[in-house]
Short mmCIF file of C-alpha atoms in Angstrom, two decimals:
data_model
loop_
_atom_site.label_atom_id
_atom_site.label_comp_id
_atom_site.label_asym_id
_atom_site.label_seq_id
_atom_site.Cartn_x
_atom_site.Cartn_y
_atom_site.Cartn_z
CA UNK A 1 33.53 3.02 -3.92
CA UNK A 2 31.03 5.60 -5.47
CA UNK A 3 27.58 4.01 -5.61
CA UNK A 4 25.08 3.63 -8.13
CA UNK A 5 24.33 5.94 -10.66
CA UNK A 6 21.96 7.17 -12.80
CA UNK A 7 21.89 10.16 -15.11
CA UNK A 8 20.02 12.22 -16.19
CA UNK A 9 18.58 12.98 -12.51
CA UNK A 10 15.16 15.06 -13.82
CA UNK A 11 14.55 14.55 -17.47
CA UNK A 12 11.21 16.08 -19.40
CA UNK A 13 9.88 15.08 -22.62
CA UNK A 14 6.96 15.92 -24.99
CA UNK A 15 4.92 13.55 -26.09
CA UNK A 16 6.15 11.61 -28.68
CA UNK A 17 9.62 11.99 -27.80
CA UNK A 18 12.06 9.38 -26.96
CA UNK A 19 13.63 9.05 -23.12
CA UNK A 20 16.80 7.32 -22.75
CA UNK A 21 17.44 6.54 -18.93
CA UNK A 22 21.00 5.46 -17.74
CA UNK A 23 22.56 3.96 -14.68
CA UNK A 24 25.85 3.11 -14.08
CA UNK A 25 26.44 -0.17 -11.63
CA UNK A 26 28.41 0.05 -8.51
CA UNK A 27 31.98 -1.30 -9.59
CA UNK A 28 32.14 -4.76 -9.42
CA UNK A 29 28.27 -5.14 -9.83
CA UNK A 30 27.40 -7.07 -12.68
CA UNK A 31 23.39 -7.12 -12.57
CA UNK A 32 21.05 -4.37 -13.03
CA UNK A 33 17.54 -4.57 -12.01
CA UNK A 34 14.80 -1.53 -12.81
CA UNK A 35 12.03 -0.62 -11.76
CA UNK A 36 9.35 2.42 -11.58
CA UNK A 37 7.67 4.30 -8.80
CA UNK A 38 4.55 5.85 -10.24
CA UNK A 39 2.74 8.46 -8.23
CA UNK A 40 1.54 7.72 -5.49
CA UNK A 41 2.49 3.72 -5.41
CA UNK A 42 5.33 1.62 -4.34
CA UNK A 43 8.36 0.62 -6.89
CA UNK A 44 6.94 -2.03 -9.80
CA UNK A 45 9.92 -4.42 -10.42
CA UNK A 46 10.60 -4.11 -14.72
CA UNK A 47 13.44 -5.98 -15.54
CA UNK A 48 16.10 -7.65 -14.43
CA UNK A 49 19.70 -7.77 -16.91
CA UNK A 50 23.02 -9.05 -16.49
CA UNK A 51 25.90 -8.18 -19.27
CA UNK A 52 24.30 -8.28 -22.49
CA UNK A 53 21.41 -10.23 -21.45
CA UNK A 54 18.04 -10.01 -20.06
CA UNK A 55 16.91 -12.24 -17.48
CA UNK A 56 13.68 -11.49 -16.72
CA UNK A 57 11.53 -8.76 -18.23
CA UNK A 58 8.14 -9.84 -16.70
CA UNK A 59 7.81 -6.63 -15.36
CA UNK A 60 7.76 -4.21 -18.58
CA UNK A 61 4.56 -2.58 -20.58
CA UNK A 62 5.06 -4.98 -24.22
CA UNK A 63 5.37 -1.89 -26.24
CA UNK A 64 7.67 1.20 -26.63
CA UNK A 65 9.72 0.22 -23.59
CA UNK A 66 13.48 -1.58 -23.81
CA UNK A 67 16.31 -2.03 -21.92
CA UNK A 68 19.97 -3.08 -22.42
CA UNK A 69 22.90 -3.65 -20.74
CA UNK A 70 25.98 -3.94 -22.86
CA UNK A 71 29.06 -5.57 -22.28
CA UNK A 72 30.68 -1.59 -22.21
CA UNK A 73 28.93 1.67 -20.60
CA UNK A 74 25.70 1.69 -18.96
CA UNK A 75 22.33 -0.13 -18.86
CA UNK A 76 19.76 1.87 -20.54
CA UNK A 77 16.25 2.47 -20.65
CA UNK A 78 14.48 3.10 -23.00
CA UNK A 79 10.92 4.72 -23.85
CA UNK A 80 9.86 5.44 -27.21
CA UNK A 81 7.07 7.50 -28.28
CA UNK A 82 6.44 8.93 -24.80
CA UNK A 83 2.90 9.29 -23.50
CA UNK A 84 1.81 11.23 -19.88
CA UNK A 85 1.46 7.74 -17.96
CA UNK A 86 4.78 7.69 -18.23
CA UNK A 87 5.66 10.03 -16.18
CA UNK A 88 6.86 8.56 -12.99
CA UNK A 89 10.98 8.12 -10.73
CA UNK A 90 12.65 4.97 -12.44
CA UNK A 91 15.35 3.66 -9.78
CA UNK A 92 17.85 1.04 -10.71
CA UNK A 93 19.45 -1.27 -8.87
CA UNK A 94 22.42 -3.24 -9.14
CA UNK A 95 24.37 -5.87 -7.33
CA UNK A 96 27.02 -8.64 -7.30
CA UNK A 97 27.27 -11.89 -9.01
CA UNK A 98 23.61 -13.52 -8.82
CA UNK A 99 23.01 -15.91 -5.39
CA UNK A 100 23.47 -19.26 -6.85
CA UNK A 101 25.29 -19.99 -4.11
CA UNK A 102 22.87 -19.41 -1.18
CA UNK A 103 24.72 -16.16 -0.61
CA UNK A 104 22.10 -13.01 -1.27
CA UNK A 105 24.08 -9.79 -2.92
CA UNK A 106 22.54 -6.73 -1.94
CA UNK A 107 20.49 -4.86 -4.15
CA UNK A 108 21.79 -1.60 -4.25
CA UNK A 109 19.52 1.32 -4.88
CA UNK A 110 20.72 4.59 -7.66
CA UNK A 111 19.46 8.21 -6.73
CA UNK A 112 16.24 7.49 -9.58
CA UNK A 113 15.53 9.54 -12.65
CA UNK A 114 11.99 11.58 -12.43
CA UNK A 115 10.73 11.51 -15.97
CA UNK A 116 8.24 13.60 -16.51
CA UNK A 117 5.88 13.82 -19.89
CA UNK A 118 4.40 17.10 -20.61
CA UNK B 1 1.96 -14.99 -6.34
CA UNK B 2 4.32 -13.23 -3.83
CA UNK B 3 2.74 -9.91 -2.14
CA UNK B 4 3.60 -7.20 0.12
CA UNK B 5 0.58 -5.23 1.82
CA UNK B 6 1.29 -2.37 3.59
CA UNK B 7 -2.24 -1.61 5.58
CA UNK B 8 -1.41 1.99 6.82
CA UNK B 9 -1.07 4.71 3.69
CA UNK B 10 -0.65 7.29 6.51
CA UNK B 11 0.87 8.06 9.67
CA UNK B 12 0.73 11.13 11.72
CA UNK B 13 2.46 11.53 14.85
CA UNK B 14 3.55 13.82 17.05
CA UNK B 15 7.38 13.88 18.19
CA UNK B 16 8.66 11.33 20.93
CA UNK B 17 5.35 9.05 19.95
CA UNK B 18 6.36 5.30 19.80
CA UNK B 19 5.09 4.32 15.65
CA UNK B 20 4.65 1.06 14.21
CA UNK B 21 4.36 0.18 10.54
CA UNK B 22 2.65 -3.01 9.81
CA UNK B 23 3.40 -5.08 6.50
CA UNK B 24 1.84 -8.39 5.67
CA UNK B 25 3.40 -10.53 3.19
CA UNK B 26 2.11 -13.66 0.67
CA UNK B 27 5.03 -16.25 -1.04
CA UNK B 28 5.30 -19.86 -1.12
CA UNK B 29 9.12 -19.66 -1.18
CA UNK B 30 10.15 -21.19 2.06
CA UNK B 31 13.66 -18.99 1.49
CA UNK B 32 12.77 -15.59 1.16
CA UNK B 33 14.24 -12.15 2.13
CA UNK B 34 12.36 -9.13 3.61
CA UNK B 35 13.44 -5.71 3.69
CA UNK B 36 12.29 -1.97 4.68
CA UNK B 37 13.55 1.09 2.50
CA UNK B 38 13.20 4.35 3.82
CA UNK B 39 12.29 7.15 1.25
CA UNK B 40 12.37 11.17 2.29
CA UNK B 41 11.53 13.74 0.44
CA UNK B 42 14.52 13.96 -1.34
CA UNK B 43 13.29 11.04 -3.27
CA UNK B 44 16.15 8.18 -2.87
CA UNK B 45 15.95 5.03 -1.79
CA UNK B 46 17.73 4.21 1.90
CA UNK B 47 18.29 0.42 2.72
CA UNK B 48 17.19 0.09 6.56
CA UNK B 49 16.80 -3.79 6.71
CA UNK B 50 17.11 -7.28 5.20
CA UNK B 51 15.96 -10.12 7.15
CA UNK B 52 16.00 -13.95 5.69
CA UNK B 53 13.37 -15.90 6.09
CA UNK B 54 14.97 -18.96 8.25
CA UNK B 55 16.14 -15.79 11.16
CA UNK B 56 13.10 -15.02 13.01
CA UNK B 57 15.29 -13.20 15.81
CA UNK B 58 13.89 -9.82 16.39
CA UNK B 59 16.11 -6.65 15.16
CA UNK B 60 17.11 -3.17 17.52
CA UNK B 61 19.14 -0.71 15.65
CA UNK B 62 19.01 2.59 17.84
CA UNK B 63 15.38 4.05 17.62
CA UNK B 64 14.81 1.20 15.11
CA UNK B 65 13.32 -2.29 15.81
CA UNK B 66 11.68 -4.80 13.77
CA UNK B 67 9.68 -7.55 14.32
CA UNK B 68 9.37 -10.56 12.16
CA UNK B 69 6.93 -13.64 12.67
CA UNK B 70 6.98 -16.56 10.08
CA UNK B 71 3.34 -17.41 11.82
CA UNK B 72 1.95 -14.51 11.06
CA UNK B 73 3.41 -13.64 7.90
CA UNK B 74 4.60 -10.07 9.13
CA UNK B 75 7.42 -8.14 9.17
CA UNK B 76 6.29 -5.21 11.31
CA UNK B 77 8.79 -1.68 12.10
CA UNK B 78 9.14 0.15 14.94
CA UNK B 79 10.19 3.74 15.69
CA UNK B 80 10.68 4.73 19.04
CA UNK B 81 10.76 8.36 20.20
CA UNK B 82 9.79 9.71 16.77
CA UNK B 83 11.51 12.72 15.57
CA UNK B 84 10.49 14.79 12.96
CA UNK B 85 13.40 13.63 10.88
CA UNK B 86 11.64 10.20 10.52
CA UNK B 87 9.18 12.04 8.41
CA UNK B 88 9.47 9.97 4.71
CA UNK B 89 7.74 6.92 2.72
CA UNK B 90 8.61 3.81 4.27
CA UNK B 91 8.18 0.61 1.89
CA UNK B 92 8.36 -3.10 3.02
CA UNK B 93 9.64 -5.53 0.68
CA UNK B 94 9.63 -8.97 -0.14
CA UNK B 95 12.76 -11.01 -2.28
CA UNK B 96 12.61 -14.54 -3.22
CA UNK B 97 15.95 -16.63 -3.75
CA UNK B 98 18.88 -14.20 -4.07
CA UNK B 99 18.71 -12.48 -7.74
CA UNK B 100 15.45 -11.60 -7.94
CA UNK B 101 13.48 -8.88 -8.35
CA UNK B 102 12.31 -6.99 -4.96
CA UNK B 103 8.56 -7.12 -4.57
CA UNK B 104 7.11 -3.52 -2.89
CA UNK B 105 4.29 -2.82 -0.50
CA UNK B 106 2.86 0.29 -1.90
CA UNK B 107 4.48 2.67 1.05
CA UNK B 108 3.23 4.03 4.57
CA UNK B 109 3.66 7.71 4.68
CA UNK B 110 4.41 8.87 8.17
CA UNK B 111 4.69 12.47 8.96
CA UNK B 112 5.93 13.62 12.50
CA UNK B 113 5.49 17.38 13.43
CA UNK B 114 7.04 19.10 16.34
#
């Protein structure tokens, strides 16, 4: 069962550029969960999807960040307009059906993408 | 507001030293879920621990052992006989009721040399 993944692994943009991040859920998973590791700090939680929905997005800047996760391929996120600050590893996360009933599904941690703005 | 504090930013031991790594934790949930993550230099994320909040029995995996106390709020980690491979970022974490987001302590860096 391969595990999460995410793709591309290193990515570098200008400023001004656009950065599309990927990750693939383990099979079976059905909720994806992101978050960012800027230097020299722990992972910031940014949002939280199931299939074709978000659940809670709490955790991303209002502006030039999105994130989807369609009923077909890959959750993606996405920064437009690219500025240095955002330069940091974005992990995702997936994991089963959500614990409604008392049972807690794993999160389960991809390899990260390092995005860095030049 | 649930939050994870992580004391130490740095280690440094020498090999076969005994290291503990302290995290403090904040939540009002009375079911929560704590975890520690292991991250080398490589850069990836290792699962090393979950622990629910209602089991307060302490944990010995190998070298590994982990000590949780509702009283105290902490959820401290253990290495025993260090070895160099231990060298990496070690983050506590902090999960409400199953499906939500994991809350980070910023990391304790612990290097062991030879």
């Amino acid at each position: 069962n391969a595990g999460v993944m995410q793709n591309p692994r290193h990515l570098v943009r200008r400023r001004g550029q656009e950065a599309r991040l990927r990750c693939s859920p383990m099979k079976g998973h059905s909720h994806v969960y992101w978050y960012r590791q800027l230097p020299e700090e722990g992972l910031k939680f940014m949002v939280y999807l199931q299939k074709e929905n978000i659940i809670d997005e709490s955790g991303m800047p209002k502006e030039r960040f999105s994130a989807e996760f369609p009923k077909e391929g890959p959750s993606i996120l996405r920064i437009q307009q690219v500025v240095r600050g955002d330069s940091a590893a974005y992990f995702c996360a997936s994991s089963r059906i959500s614990g409604t009933s008392g049972i807690y599904n794993e999160q389960f941690f991809g390899p990260g993408t390092r995005l860095t703005v030049l | 507001a649930q939050k994870v504090t992580q004391a130490q930013t740095e280690i440094s031991v020498v090999e076969k030293e005994d290291v503990t790594l302290d995290c403090v934790y904040e939540t009002r949930d009375t079911t929560y879920y704590l975890f520690w993550y292991k991250q080398p230099p490589s850069g990836e994320l290792v699962f090393l621990i979950r622990r629910n909040s209602f089991d307060e029995q302490n944990e010995i995996s190998g070298r590994y052992s982990w000590n949780f106390q509702k009283s105290t709020s902490s959820f401290n980690f253990t290495i025993t006989a260090s070895q160099v491979v231990d060298s990496a970022v070690y983050f506590c974490a902090l999960s409400g009721q199953a499906g939500t987001a994991l809350i980070f302590g910023k990391g304790t860096t612990l290097s062991v040399s030879s």
